[in-house]
Each structure stands twice: as C-alpha cells, then as structure tokens.
Amino acid sequence: MPNPESIPVSFSPIDRTTQTFAAGGFTVFGGWHLDPELKVESFPANLPYGLYELTIDTPDAGSILAYAQATVERGGAFGPLRVTVEARDDRLHVYFVLLGDATAMTLTLLGDGKPLLRVGACSLRRISTTRWRLGRGWRGLKRRALSPGVIARDLMSGWEGLNNGGVLEVQRRILDVINPTSTLPNTMIAMRIGSLIRKVAAQNAEAMTQLDAPVASPASLSIVVPIYRTRERWLLALVDSLNRQTDPTFEVVFVFDGEQPDLSELVSVNAGGAYRSTQVVLPDNRGVSAATNAGMRAASGEYVVVVDHDDVIETHFVEAFRAATANEPADILYADEAIVDEDMTAVISIATRGRFDIRHYLSHPYIVHPIFIRRSLALDAGLLNETMRISHDVEFFLRCIAKARSVVQIPLVLYFWRTHAASLGHVGSSQVLGNTRAAVVAYLRQTRDWTSFEVEPGINFNELDVRPPLPASAKAAIVIPTKNGKEILSACVRSIVERAAKNRISADIHVIDHESTDPATLAYLEEQEGAGHIRVVPHSGPWNYPEINNAALRRILPGSHYTHIVFMNNDIEIVTDDWLDRMIEQFSWGDVGVVGCCLQYPDGRVQHGGVVVGLTGAADHSHRFEELMQPGGDIRSPGHLSSLVATRDYSAVTAALMIVPVSLFEAVGGFDEQLAVGFNDTDLCLRIGELGYHSTYVGSVLAVHYESVTRTDAKSLDHPEDTALFENRYRDLIDNSDPYYGMQWDWTGTKLVVAAKPTKAFRLRKVQMRV
C-alpha cells in the first residue's frame, strides 16, 4: 500500500468543452460563467483512518471562491463525505476524514470567479487533526482582527446566541467563526448556475439541429429592457448575455424609467456586438408598465419580448426564437426558464412547461419569462395597464391571449430569472392575488358567455380556484366494477352516499358485480340495492375492464337520460365533499372531453396527478410518489408550477376516477376491449383527444386510491400484451414527448427531477386558440 504521508493523485477534467493538456498539469477552457470542474480519478484504496489534506497547486487560488463535494465508497455503496476547502499560498487545500474502510473516492471541485482555472501538481497526505484545527482557528481569528466590522458582527451574533440558545449556542457560533466550512450543503453541483448554463447551452445548440425545415422567414425581434435603479453588476450581466447571443439579428430597446445617466453610460459603453440598440429615457419615474409600453412603442421588430433589468438570457435566446418563428409561426411564443438566487450562483428551480394551457394559467400564472408577443397584437390589446404596479404582466398577457390565434412553446431553458427580496413580486406580494383574480375575472367575462362563474383564492400563494357554471340538466351514472371485496367497496359507496347532499348534480351508483362469490359481499350488494343506494349490474366472463364497462353501459344508458359517466374503481374513497360538481363543471368550457382528479395513496403520497404518455415507458402518472402535503401536514403541496392543485390539461387521466360525457364515449365506441387490463383509460382519453377535446385534471378534488387491493395476484396486474399494443399505437407520441409535460424532466421516473440530458426528441408545441 502507498505511504499515506505523501501520495500522488491524478485528475481528469469533466468539462464538456475544449480541453488542453500542458506539462505539469492541464488547463480547462470554458464558456461564460463556466464552473471549472476537476475530478479525482486514481484515488488510492483502503487508506487508514485519519484526516487527509489534498493540496492542489494553482495560481488562481486567490481569485476564485472554491467549493467541493465528495462521495466515498464503503461496502459497495457510495455516500457523501464532508469536505472543507481553503485557498492560500497559490494552493487549494481540501480536507476530509476517512474512516479506514474506503475503497474509492470521487471529489469534484468548483471555482467561481474565473472561466479559466490552471491546475499544477497535486498531492495527498495524512495530517494531525489537532494541528489542523489550531492552525485553521488561528487563521480565522487573524482574518477577523483585520476587519473591525466583522468583529462587531461576531459580537452581535454571540449576544443573539446567548439570548436564543444559551452558552451552547454561543460555543457553536464561535466554532463556526474559527472553523468555517467551504462545502456545498444541500446544493447539488449539477444545480449550480455555472454548470447549468454550460449544460443548457450545449443542449440548446443540439436542439436547433432537430427542427424541421423552415416554412417561413425568421421573424424580427425587439428586446425591451425597462431599467430603474438596478445594480450595475446585474445590468452588466444582462448586457453581457445580450452581447453573447449566437444570432445577433435583433434589436434592444433600453428604457430608462427616469433619468439615470450613470446607468445610461454603462449601457452605452458595454452594449456591443452586431445587434442594434437604442435608448429611451422617460423624463421621470413612471413605473415598469409605462416604461415597458414606451419600449414597445419604440420597437421596430415584428415581435417584442420584455427582459427584466436584473435577469440574464441564454446565449441561444434569439436563435431559438427566430428558428421557432420560421418553423411554427404564431402570435405568442414562450420558453422555459431557470429561477436562480440573488447572486446568480445557485439554481432554485427549473420552470419547465408543457404546451399552452389556459385552464392552468387561470389557476396559476405559470408562464412568467420569456414571452414573445407579436407587436401588432400587443398594440391591439392596448399594451400594459399603467395604473397597475403588481400583476400587470398577467393582466396584459390575458388580454393578448384573448386575441391570439396560436401559441407556441419552445421547450428550452432560454431565461435565467434572478429572484430577490427587492423584486416587485416580493415587495407587493399582498396585492398579487387580488390583481391576478381581477385579471382572470375580466378575461372570463370577455371570452365566455357564462352567466355565472366563481373565481376564489386557491390553496397556496397566487393560486385561484376557477369554477365554471354547471352544465344544464346534467345527470351522472357512477359505474363501479367489483368482484368480492366487501370492505373496500362499502367504503367507496359510503364516501359517495355521504356526500350526495353536497352536490347539485343528480347521480346514481351502478355496481357491476363481476362474479362475486364472497357471501358477505353478496349480502352487502343485496342490502344496499334494497336501501336504494346502488343498482347492481351482473357481469360474467374473464376479467376485461373495457368489456365489463362497455357491456354494463349498454344496459344502463338506453332511456336513462344520463349526460355523463363516472368511471370509478371499487378501491376509491372520496375526500372532497362537492367532488362531482367540481368535476362536471369543467365540461362547460366546451373543449373538455374527460375529467379526472388528484388521487392519493393511503400513506399520503400522490398516486395520480395526471397521465403522461411516454413517462417511465408507455405512460405513467405525473407526480406519483411525491408527498401530497407540505411539511406540517396542513396544506396541500402545490407541485411543480402548482400542477397538483390547479385545474389543468393532460393527455389523459386515470379511469380509477374519471368522468366522460355519454355523447363522446359513444362517439369513440367506448373502451377498446383489446386493452383488457392496461392503458385502456389512457387510450380512451387519447381517442377523445383526437376529436379535439382535452383531458382535464381538477386538482381541488381529492380521493384516496387503495389501488388494486381486490386484485392481489401479481400476474393479474401484468399486461405485456396491452403494453405492446399501446406502444405500437402511440409510438410517435411516446418517442417525441407528451406535449403537456416539461421537456427538462427526467422521463424515466415519476418524481419531477431535472434530467442530466434530454431523454425525448425536441419538438415545438403549438396550440390553436379559439378566438
């Protein structure tokens, strides 16, 4: 085994861009905001217990902020390892403790502050723990002695610690001062902004090559930037991102909301490149809406897009827009965005969206940046309301949507949204819901002939519960197939009966008895039918879900005057009192063909939040296995972009609990009986979708799904023939991505996790609007 006191260590770069190797080390070249990354490759195995120091020679040590993350292999499994990084004397010093049973280690370094990191010799040695702690504490105190302001803050922190946690808290804070850490707690390296920008740039460049041949000339674009007392470094970051566009064919209109000569000069000096830029200066501060309107009036492009003065655009921003307009002309286009922290060093979340969905937007304004609008449409809509300080963008967008003939989504991350406490959305959060609600009400009054509807606050911040009027003369048949399972069936029926008075819709329960043999179940069916709670429809033959339902409905529907069919599993237990009204209301939109709701497992996790074709294979449920409730257990988790609680469209919903109009069910010939067990509900939704109708998920309706508890034989849940038939029928949709689901997600699992690289083919997603 090598001498642990001095061990040479080799590195390999994991940067995906150009790599140049030089004597004594190597250099990694990267693009804008690139975080240089180095990875330990030949770490010696079975090193003895102790504290280790990994020293890396680099002349850049004093000009970067270094971070590290490490994993170590023990017993065949990898786990995290706590590391500390110090930069001094042209070296990076990385410290960690090994327990003596490590067989492999991976260390990744990141250096913020330089796009170019030079690395020389590297060595590893075991050191004295006591000596290291004393030296580190002395260096920490020495740094503080040179900064009176820091000492004052330390004293204040000690006083607060004494008041809040006593002597032990003071001791903890002192240790933090003399022994700080440079690790990245709770932050994955893949979600750091530098890594994300690099990855996104490569993916967007690849996506551009996948577009079909252009059908029109690329449209011209004007970028409008309202500016009011923004921080210079933030504005410089935006200007830098404009200068780095891969397609310089655009115009920028900088609008200064009141005279700001220092910022005007900053823009004049730094805005460069082949693009055209102009400055508009308002005589006084009139607000962001007035500044934006002035920019749109001064713009000359066919389309306008507003970019906030403190945000950054991706290097393919203009190129992707122009390629999209040449491929799928539309009145409005939008793309995905990354939400980042104030310093633009870490990613908070990725807002990856599906095709435009008006019901989703009315429930929660899930599209914020970037939005490209045909300039003539923006002018015709009346531009922004200059009397509004908050939610002015939502109100304007809805007025534009009301006039738009088509909307295209560009499923690429093209925008980096800096979120901070001074932004308008944070400062005026108390006004957001009221203004958003007023905008939604105005949109509905303008576009719908409904004589009544409800728009009330939703579950979480900036969410709305939009309830259309009930369809006239609606009457529902609730159809529940069962075989034995008296306990679970009785809970299902009871949950419906107990809530009947909470719903205005009239409904009858039809239990399809599929050859039950259990005496308790047979007695229960007889008892409930005698009490008038249910009607029993017998069925014989092999288990075939489509055939069972189709056959029963051929007996139930004639002469019944039912307008809607509620398909329900016998292992469903309703939670929401007015569930039936809330679901059937959605058919008043006129373009809704199927309605589903949120289903949870008994343990509180999400079972169904909409069906996505191509997810984990043929199709699966969005958000499945996510936690239904927020920490504390009192408030529903919103899900990504409030998808779990919103009313929104999907390609399909589950027949464990879904509603279909009788007319549409008959128009498509009912369920396909070739799909005996699996995907028959998804197939039904897709065939109804081919007629121009949507499958709509109502997140405000909740039910518990015990999922197949009466069919416990594992073989009865396996359906390879159904899967093969479904995949063959919908191969193009499976391969090229369900348009209702975010392209950036990892499609191999149901939990919403950003993928390391795209797993589906890139496609623009176009929606024709009903104007």
PDB file of N, CA and C in Angstrom, residues 100-184:
ATOM      1  N   GLY A 100     -11.226   4.614   7.259  1.00  0.00           N
ATOM      2  CA  GLY A 100     -10.381   3.434   7.171  1.00  0.00           C
ATOM      3  C   GLY A 100     -10.945   2.311   6.342  1.00  0.00           C
ATOM      4  N   ASP A 101     -12.213   2.415   5.933  1.00  0.00           N
ATOM      5  CA  ASP A 101     -12.810   1.343   5.146  1.00  0.00           C
ATOM      6  C   ASP A 101     -13.184   1.802   3.739  1.00  0.00           C
ATOM      7  N   ALA A 102     -12.660   2.948   3.317  1.00  0.00           N
ATOM      8  CA  ALA A 102     -12.994   3.469   1.993  1.00  0.00           C
ATOM      9  C   ALA A 102     -12.215   2.725   0.924  1.00  0.00           C
ATOM     10  N   THR A 103     -12.890   2.362  -0.131  1.00  0.00           N
ATOM     11  CA  THR A 103     -12.236   1.673  -1.247  1.00  0.00           C
ATOM     12  C   THR A 103     -12.126   2.545  -2.486  1.00  0.00           C
ATOM     13  N   ALA A 104     -12.862   3.665  -2.524  1.00  0.00           N
ATOM     14  CA  ALA A 104     -12.787   4.580  -3.667  1.00  0.00           C
ATOM     15  C   ALA A 104     -13.361   5.911  -3.241  1.00  0.00           C
ATOM     16  N   MET A 105     -12.944   6.960  -3.923  1.00  0.00           N
ATOM     17  CA  MET A 105     -13.439   8.292  -3.599  1.00  0.00           C
ATOM     18  C   MET A 105     -13.526   9.128  -4.864  1.00  0.00           C
ATOM     19  N   THR A 106     -14.564   9.941  -4.923  1.00  0.00           N
ATOM     20  CA  THR A 106     -14.717  10.889  -6.021  1.00  0.00           C
ATOM     21  C   THR A 106     -14.848  12.286  -5.429  1.00  0.00           C
ATOM     22  N   LEU A 107     -14.024  13.197  -5.877  1.00  0.00           N
ATOM     23  CA  LEU A 107     -14.038  14.573  -5.403  1.00  0.00           C
ATOM     24  C   LEU A 107     -14.226  15.498  -6.590  1.00  0.00           C
ATOM     25  N   THR A 108     -15.156  16.414  -6.474  1.00  0.00           N
ATOM     26  CA  THR A 108     -15.404  17.384  -7.540  1.00  0.00           C
ATOM     27  C   THR A 108     -15.188  18.783  -6.984  1.00  0.00           C
ATOM     28  N   LEU A 109     -14.368  19.562  -7.661  1.00  0.00           N
ATOM     29  CA  LEU A 109     -14.063  20.928  -7.262  1.00  0.00           C
ATOM     30  C   LEU A 109     -14.728  21.911  -8.202  1.00  0.00           C
ATOM     31  N   LEU A 110     -15.157  23.040  -7.656  1.00  0.00           N
ATOM     32  CA  LEU A 110     -15.714  24.108  -8.465  1.00  0.00           C
ATOM     33  C   LEU A 110     -15.073  25.411  -8.045  1.00  0.00           C
ATOM     34  N   GLY A 111     -14.764  26.240  -9.007  1.00  0.00           N
ATOM     35  CA  GLY A 111     -14.181  27.537  -8.708  1.00  0.00           C
ATOM     36  C   GLY A 111     -14.980  28.649  -9.326  1.00  0.00           C
ATOM     37  N   ASP A 112     -15.743  29.369  -8.519  1.00  0.00           N
ATOM     38  CA  ASP A 112     -16.498  30.519  -9.015  1.00  0.00           C
ATOM     39  C   ASP A 112     -15.583  31.730  -9.128  1.00  0.00           C
ATOM     40  N   GLY A 113     -15.732  32.492 -10.181  1.00  0.00           N
ATOM     41  CA  GLY A 113     -14.989  33.732 -10.310  1.00  0.00           C
ATOM     42  C   GLY A 113     -14.013  33.753 -11.460  1.00  0.00           C
ATOM     43  N   LYS A 114     -13.734  32.614 -12.075  1.00  0.00           N
ATOM     44  CA  LYS A 114     -12.837  32.562 -13.222  1.00  0.00           C
ATOM     45  C   LYS A 114     -13.321  31.537 -14.231  1.00  0.00           C
ATOM     46  N   PRO A 115     -13.396  31.918 -15.508  1.00  0.00           N
ATOM     47  CA  PRO A 115     -13.755  30.941 -16.529  1.00  0.00           C
ATOM     48  C   PRO A 115     -12.576  30.062 -16.915  1.00  0.00           C
ATOM     49  N   LEU A 116     -11.383  30.335 -16.368  1.00  0.00           N
ATOM     50  CA  LEU A 116     -10.185  29.582 -16.703  1.00  0.00           C
ATOM     51  C   LEU A 116      -9.447  29.228 -15.425  1.00  0.00           C
ATOM     52  N   LEU A 117      -9.267  27.967 -15.183  1.00  0.00           N
ATOM     53  CA  LEU A 117      -8.584  27.511 -13.969  1.00  0.00           C
ATOM     54  C   LEU A 117      -7.333  26.741 -14.362  1.00  0.00           C
ATOM     55  N   ARG A 118      -6.193  27.169 -13.840  1.00  0.00           N
ATOM     56  CA  ARG A 118      -4.922  26.497 -14.127  1.00  0.00           C
ATOM     57  C   ARG A 118      -4.553  25.595 -12.950  1.00  0.00           C
ATOM     58  N   VAL A 119      -4.273  24.351 -13.229  1.00  0.00           N
ATOM     59  CA  VAL A 119      -4.007  23.370 -12.177  1.00  0.00           C
ATOM     60  C   VAL A 119      -2.633  22.764 -12.405  1.00  0.00           C
ATOM     61  N   GLY A 120      -1.822  22.715 -11.333  1.00  0.00           N
ATOM     62  CA  GLY A 120      -0.496  22.113 -11.429  1.00  0.00           C
ATOM     63  C   GLY A 120      -0.418  20.817 -10.655  1.00  0.00           C
ATOM     64  N   ALA A 121       0.636  20.650  -9.848  1.00  0.00           N
ATOM     65  CA  ALA A 121       0.852  19.402  -9.127  1.00  0.00           C
ATOM     66  C   ALA A 121      -0.183  19.210  -8.024  1.00  0.00           C
ATOM     67  N   CYS A 122      -0.525  17.944  -7.765  1.00  0.00           N
ATOM     68  CA  CYS A 122      -1.484  17.589  -6.720  1.00  0.00           C
ATOM     69  C   CYS A 122      -0.869  16.506  -5.837  1.00  0.00           C
ATOM     70  N   SER A 123      -1.112  16.592  -4.543  1.00  0.00           N
ATOM     71  CA  SER A 123      -0.602  15.560  -3.643  1.00  0.00           C
ATOM     72  C   SER A 123      -1.555  15.376  -2.477  1.00  0.00           C
ATOM     73  N   LEU A 124      -1.504  14.183  -1.867  1.00  0.00           N
ATOM     74  CA  LEU A 124      -2.384  13.828  -0.755  1.00  0.00           C
ATOM     75  C   LEU A 124      -1.535  13.360   0.414  1.00  0.00           C
ATOM     76  N   ARG A 125      -1.856  13.818   1.625  1.00  0.00           N
ATOM     77  CA  ARG A 125      -1.117  13.363   2.801  1.00  0.00           C
ATOM     78  C   ARG A 125      -2.026  13.342   4.018  1.00  0.00           C
ATOM     79  N   ARG A 126      -1.718  12.487   4.952  1.00  0.00           N
ATOM     80  CA  ARG A 126      -2.439  12.426   6.218  1.00  0.00           C
ATOM     81  C   ARG A 126      -1.798  13.419   7.181  1.00  0.00           C
ATOM     82  N   ILE A 127      -2.626  14.169   7.931  1.00  0.00           N
ATOM     83  CA  ILE A 127      -2.102  15.216   8.790  1.00  0.00           C
ATOM     84  C   ILE A 127      -2.679  15.084  10.197  1.00  0.00           C
ATOM     85  N   SER A 128      -2.123  15.873  11.122  1.00  0.00           N
ATOM     86  CA  SER A 128      -2.576  15.879  12.514  1.00  0.00           C
ATOM     87  C   SER A 128      -3.884  16.669  12.624  1.00  0.00           C
ATOM     88  N   THR A 129      -4.886  16.058  13.205  1.00  0.00           N
ATOM     89  CA  THR A 129      -6.173  16.726  13.368  1.00  0.00           C
ATOM     90  C   THR A 129      -6.064  17.933  14.289  1.00  0.00           C
ATOM     91  N   THR A 130      -5.380  17.781  15.418  1.00  0.00           N
ATOM     92  CA  THR A 130      -5.253  18.883  16.381  1.00  0.00           C
ATOM     93  C   THR A 130      -4.509  20.054  15.769  1.00  0.00           C
ATOM     94  N   ARG A 131      -3.390  19.773  15.090  1.00  0.00           N
ATOM     95  CA  ARG A 131      -2.595  20.843  14.487  1.00  0.00           C
ATOM     96  C   ARG A 131      -3.410  21.581  13.435  1.00  0.00           C
ATOM     97  N   TRP A 132      -4.205  20.846  12.657  1.00  0.00           N
ATOM     98  CA  TRP A 132      -5.012  21.486  11.610  1.00  0.00           C
ATOM     99  C   TRP A 132      -6.065  22.391  12.228  1.00  0.00           C
ATOM    100  N   ARG A 133      -6.729  21.921  13.292  1.00  0.00           N
ATOM    101  CA  ARG A 133      -7.770  22.733  13.911  1.00  0.00           C
ATOM    102  C   ARG A 133      -7.194  24.013  14.518  1.00  0.00           C
ATOM    103  N   LEU A 134      -6.044  23.883  15.178  1.00  0.00           N
ATOM    104  CA  LEU A 134      -5.429  25.063  15.767  1.00  0.00           C
ATOM    105  C   LEU A 134      -5.006  26.062  14.695  1.00  0.00           C
ATOM    106  N   GLY A 135      -4.399  25.548  13.626  1.00  0.00           N
ATOM    107  CA  GLY A 135      -3.972  26.432  12.548  1.00  0.00           C
ATOM    108  C   GLY A 135      -5.142  27.104  11.857  1.00  0.00           C
ATOM    109  N   ARG A 136      -6.191  26.355  11.657  1.00  0.00           N
ATOM    110  CA  ARG A 136      -7.371  26.909  10.986  1.00  0.00           C
ATOM    111  C   ARG A 136      -8.039  27.963  11.866  1.00  0.00           C
ATOM    112  N   GLY A 137      -8.144  27.668  13.179  1.00  0.00           N
ATOM    113  CA  GLY A 137      -8.737  28.646  14.082  1.00  0.00           C
ATOM    114  C   GLY A 137      -7.925  29.930  14.139  1.00  0.00           C
ATOM    115  N   TRP A 138      -6.567  29.799  14.174  1.00  0.00           N
ATOM    116  CA  TRP A 138      -5.717  30.982  14.224  1.00  0.00           C
ATOM    117  C   TRP A 138      -5.874  31.829  12.974  1.00  0.00           C
ATOM    118  N   ARG A 139      -5.937  31.178  11.809  1.00  0.00           N
ATOM    119  CA  ARG A 139      -6.104  31.937  10.559  1.00  0.00           C
ATOM    120  C   ARG A 139      -7.447  32.658  10.526  1.00  0.00           C
ATOM    121  N   GLY A 140      -8.512  31.983  11.053  1.00  0.00           N
ATOM    122  CA  GLY A 140      -9.824  32.621  11.070  1.00  0.00           C
ATOM    123  C   GLY A 140      -9.850  33.843  11.958  1.00  0.00           C
ATOM    124  N   LEU A 141      -9.244  33.735  13.157  1.00  0.00           N
ATOM    125  CA  LEU A 141      -9.212  34.877  14.071  1.00  0.00           C
ATOM    126  C   LEU A 141      -8.334  35.998  13.518  1.00  0.00           C
ATOM    127  N   LYS A 142      -7.255  35.651  12.838  1.00  0.00           N
ATOM    128  CA  LYS A 142      -6.359  36.647  12.268  1.00  0.00           C
ATOM    129  C   LYS A 142      -7.064  37.462  11.188  1.00  0.00           C
ATOM    130  N   ARG A 143      -7.849  36.775  10.368  1.00  0.00           N
ATOM    131  CA  ARG A 143      -8.600  37.492   9.323  1.00  0.00           C
ATOM    132  C   ARG A 143      -9.590  38.463   9.957  1.00  0.00           C
ATOM    133  N   ARG A 144     -10.237  38.046  11.033  1.00  0.00           N
ATOM    134  CA  ARG A 144     -11.234  38.906  11.670  1.00  0.00           C
ATOM    135  C   ARG A 144     -10.605  40.104  12.378  1.00  0.00           C
ATOM    136  N   ALA A 145      -9.394  39.919  12.892  1.00  0.00           N
ATOM    137  CA  ALA A 145      -8.721  41.013  13.599  1.00  0.00           C
ATOM    138  C   ALA A 145      -8.424  42.174  12.659  1.00  0.00           C
ATOM    139  N   LEU A 146      -8.331  41.889  11.365  1.00  0.00           N
ATOM    140  CA  LEU A 146      -8.055  42.930  10.382  1.00  0.00           C
ATOM    141  C   LEU A 146      -9.318  43.606   9.878  1.00  0.00           C
ATOM    142  N   SER A 147     -10.481  43.211  10.392  1.00  0.00           N
ATOM    143  CA  SER A 147     -11.744  43.767   9.911  1.00  0.00           C
ATOM    144  C   SER A 147     -12.643  44.091  11.088  1.00  0.00           C
ATOM    145  N   PRO A 148     -12.630  45.345  11.592  1.00  0.00           N
ATOM    146  CA  PRO A 148     -13.458  45.720  12.745  1.00  0.00           C
ATOM    147  C   PRO A 148     -14.940  45.470  12.526  1.00  0.00           C
ATOM    148  N   GLY A 149     -15.412  45.663  11.306  1.00  0.00           N
ATOM    149  CA  GLY A 149     -16.832  45.437  11.027  1.00  0.00           C
ATOM    150  C   GLY A 149     -17.223  43.995  11.260  1.00  0.00           C
ATOM    151  N   VAL A 150     -16.349  43.074  10.863  1.00  0.00           N
ATOM    152  CA  VAL A 150     -16.622  41.648  11.064  1.00  0.00           C
ATOM    153  C   VAL A 150     -16.637  41.322  12.550  1.00  0.00           C
ATOM    154  N   ILE A 151     -15.715  41.921  13.322  1.00  0.00           N
ATOM    155  CA  ILE A 151     -15.673  41.681  14.766  1.00  0.00           C
ATOM    156  C   ILE A 151     -16.968  42.143  15.425  1.00  0.00           C
ATOM    157  N   ALA A 152     -17.466  43.318  14.987  1.00  0.00           N
ATOM    158  CA  ALA A 152     -18.725  43.829  15.541  1.00  0.00           C
ATOM    159  C   ALA A 152     -19.872  42.875  15.265  1.00  0.00           C
ATOM    160  N   ARG A 153     -19.906  42.317  14.048  1.00  0.00           N
ATOM    161  CA  ARG A 153     -20.967  41.363  13.710  1.00  0.00           C
ATOM    162  C   ARG A 153     -20.828  40.081  14.525  1.00  0.00           C
ATOM    163  N   ASP A 154     -19.570  39.666  14.775  1.00  0.00           N
ATOM    164  CA  ASP A 154     -19.361  38.471  15.590  1.00  0.00           C
ATOM    165  C   ASP A 154     -19.875  38.677  17.004  1.00  0.00           C
ATOM    166  N   LEU A 155     -19.601  39.862  17.585  1.00  0.00           N
ATOM    167  CA  LEU A 155     -20.068  40.143  18.933  1.00  0.00           C
ATOM    168  C   LEU A 155     -21.591  40.163  18.986  1.00  0.00           C
ATOM    169  N   MET A 156     -22.213  40.760  17.971  1.00  0.00           N
ATOM    170  CA  MET A 156     -23.673  40.785  17.915  1.00  0.00           C
ATOM    171  C   MET A 156     -24.234  39.369  17.793  1.00  0.00           C
ATOM    172  N   SER A 157     -23.577  38.540  16.951  1.00  0.00           N
ATOM    173  CA  SER A 157     -24.022  37.156  16.795  1.00  0.00           C
ATOM    174  C   SER A 157     -23.905  36.394  18.103  1.00  0.00           C
ATOM    175  N   GLY A 158     -22.810  36.652  18.854  1.00  0.00           N
ATOM    176  CA  GLY A 158     -22.649  35.988  20.146  1.00  0.00           C
ATOM    177  C   GLY A 158     -23.730  36.391  21.135  1.00  0.00           C
ATOM    178  N   TRP A 159     -24.078  37.673  21.128  1.00  0.00           N
ATOM    179  CA  TRP A 159     -25.131  38.154  22.021  1.00  0.00           C
ATOM    180  C   TRP A 159     -26.474  37.523  21.659  1.00  0.00           C
ATOM    181  N   GLU A 160     -26.794  37.456  20.362  1.00  0.00           N
ATOM    182  CA  GLU A 160     -28.037  36.813  19.939  1.00  0.00           C
ATOM    183  C   GLU A 160     -28.040  35.336  20.315  1.00  0.00           C
ATOM    184  N   GLY A 161     -26.897  34.672  20.145  1.00  0.00           N
ATOM    185  CA  GLY A 161     -26.816  33.265  20.502  1.00  0.00           C
ATOM    186  C   GLY A 161     -27.045  33.025  21.980  1.00  0.00           C
ATOM    187  N   LEU A 162     -26.489  33.926  22.814  1.00  0.00           N
ATOM    188  CA  LEU A 162     -26.681  33.796  24.254  1.00  0.00           C
ATOM    189  C   LEU A 162     -28.145  33.948  24.632  1.00  0.00           C
ATOM    190  N   ASN A 163     -28.833  34.890  23.990  1.00  0.00           N
ATOM    191  CA  ASN A 163     -30.254  35.114  24.285  1.00  0.00           C
ATOM    192  C   ASN A 163     -31.137  33.991  23.779  1.00  0.00           C
ATOM    193  N   ASN A 164     -30.777  33.413  22.614  1.00  0.00           N
ATOM    194  CA  ASN A 164     -31.647  32.423  21.981  1.00  0.00           C
ATOM    195  C   ASN A 164     -31.324  30.983  22.362  1.00  0.00           C
ATOM    196  N   GLY A 165     -30.047  30.691  22.621  1.00  0.00           N
ATOM    197  CA  GLY A 165     -29.693  29.294  22.865  1.00  0.00           C
ATOM    198  C   GLY A 165     -28.755  29.061  24.023  1.00  0.00           C
ATOM    199  N   GLY A 166     -28.382  30.137  24.712  1.00  0.00           N
ATOM    200  CA  GLY A 166     -27.513  29.985  25.875  1.00  0.00           C
ATOM    201  C   GLY A 166     -26.063  29.758  25.493  1.00  0.00           C
ATOM    202  N   VAL A 167     -25.298  29.219  26.454  1.00  0.00           N
ATOM    203  CA  VAL A 167     -23.847  29.058  26.295  1.00  0.00           C
ATOM    204  C   VAL A 167     -23.515  28.098  25.145  1.00  0.00           C
ATOM    205  N   LEU A 168     -24.292  27.024  25.008  1.00  0.00           N
ATOM    206  CA  LEU A 168     -24.002  26.055  23.951  1.00  0.00           C
ATOM    207  C   LEU A 168     -24.140  26.680  22.564  1.00  0.00           C
ATOM    208  N   GLU A 169     -25.124  27.548  22.403  1.00  0.00           N
ATOM    209  CA  GLU A 169     -25.288  28.212  21.112  1.00  0.00           C
ATOM    210  C   GLU A 169     -24.131  29.169  20.845  1.00  0.00           C
ATOM    211  N   VAL A 170     -23.667  29.877  21.878  1.00  0.00           N
ATOM    212  CA  VAL A 170     -22.505  30.758  21.718  1.00  0.00           C
ATOM    213  C   VAL A 170     -21.283  29.943  21.307  1.00  0.00           C
ATOM    214  N   GLN A 171     -21.103  28.786  21.957  1.00  0.00           N
ATOM    215  CA  GLN A 171     -19.972  27.925  21.617  1.00  0.00           C
ATOM    216  C   GLN A 171     -20.037  27.466  20.167  1.00  0.00           C
ATOM    217  N   ARG A 172     -21.250  27.102  19.723  1.00  0.00           N
ATOM    218  CA  ARG A 172     -21.392  26.664  18.325  1.00  0.00           C
ATOM    219  C   ARG A 172     -21.015  27.776  17.363  1.00  0.00           C
ATOM    220  N   ARG A 173     -21.446  29.000  17.667  1.00  0.00           N
ATOM    221  CA  ARG A 173     -21.155  30.119  16.767  1.00  0.00           C
ATOM    222  C   ARG A 173     -19.667  30.458  16.759  1.00  0.00           C
ATOM    223  N   ILE A 174     -19.004  30.340  17.925  1.00  0.00           N
ATOM    224  CA  ILE A 174     -17.562  30.578  17.968  1.00  0.00           C
ATOM    225  C   ILE A 174     -16.826  29.567  17.094  1.00  0.00           C
ATOM    226  N   LEU A 175     -17.240  28.294  17.176  1.00  0.00           N
ATOM    227  CA  LEU A 175     -16.614  27.254  16.348  1.00  0.00           C
ATOM    228  C   LEU A 175     -16.830  27.526  14.866  1.00  0.00           C
ATOM    229  N   ASP A 176     -18.009  28.047  14.507  1.00  0.00           N
ATOM    230  CA  ASP A 176     -18.264  28.391  13.114  1.00  0.00           C
ATOM    231  C   ASP A 176     -17.345  29.504  12.644  1.00  0.00           C
ATOM    232  N   VAL A 177     -17.021  30.423  13.561  1.00  0.00           N
ATOM    233  CA  VAL A 177     -16.140  31.545  13.204  1.00  0.00           C
ATOM    234  C   VAL A 177     -14.718  31.066  12.964  1.00  0.00           C
ATOM    235  N   ILE A 178     -14.187  30.259  13.898  1.00  0.00           N
ATOM    236  CA  ILE A 178     -12.784  29.868  13.792  1.00  0.00           C
ATOM    237  C   ILE A 178     -12.586  28.645  12.918  1.00  0.00           C
ATOM    238  N   ASN A 179     -13.670  27.956  12.575  1.00  0.00           N
ATOM    239  CA  ASN A 179     -13.547  26.751  11.754  1.00  0.00           C
ATOM    240  C   ASN A 179     -14.672  26.701  10.726  1.00  0.00           C
ATOM    241  N   PRO A 180     -14.719  27.682   9.835  1.00  0.00           N
ATOM    242  CA  PRO A 180     -15.798  27.716   8.849  1.00  0.00           C
ATOM    243  C   PRO A 180     -15.648  26.611   7.819  1.00  0.00           C
ATOM    244  N   THR A 181     -16.735  26.306   7.140  1.00  0.00           N
ATOM    245  CA  THR A 181     -16.712  25.268   6.121  1.00  0.00           C
ATOM    246  C   THR A 181     -16.909  25.874   4.744  1.00  0.00           C
ATOM    247  N   SER A 182     -16.331  25.248   3.727  1.00  0.00           N
ATOM    248  CA  SER A 182     -16.495  25.713   2.354  1.00  0.00           C
ATOM    249  C   SER A 182     -17.177  24.650   1.508  1.00  0.00           C
ATOM    250  N   THR A 183     -17.918  23.783   2.167  1.00  0.00           N
ATOM    251  CA  THR A 183     -18.637  22.754   1.430  1.00  0.00           C
ATOM    252  C   THR A 183     -19.913  23.328   0.862  1.00  0.00           C
ATOM    253  N   LEU A 184     -20.643  22.526   0.113  1.00  0.00           N
ATOM    254  CA  LEU A 184     -21.884  22.950  -0.514  1.00  0.00           C
ATOM    255  C   LEU A 184     -23.052  22.207   0.112  1.00  0.00           C
TER     256      LEU A 184
END
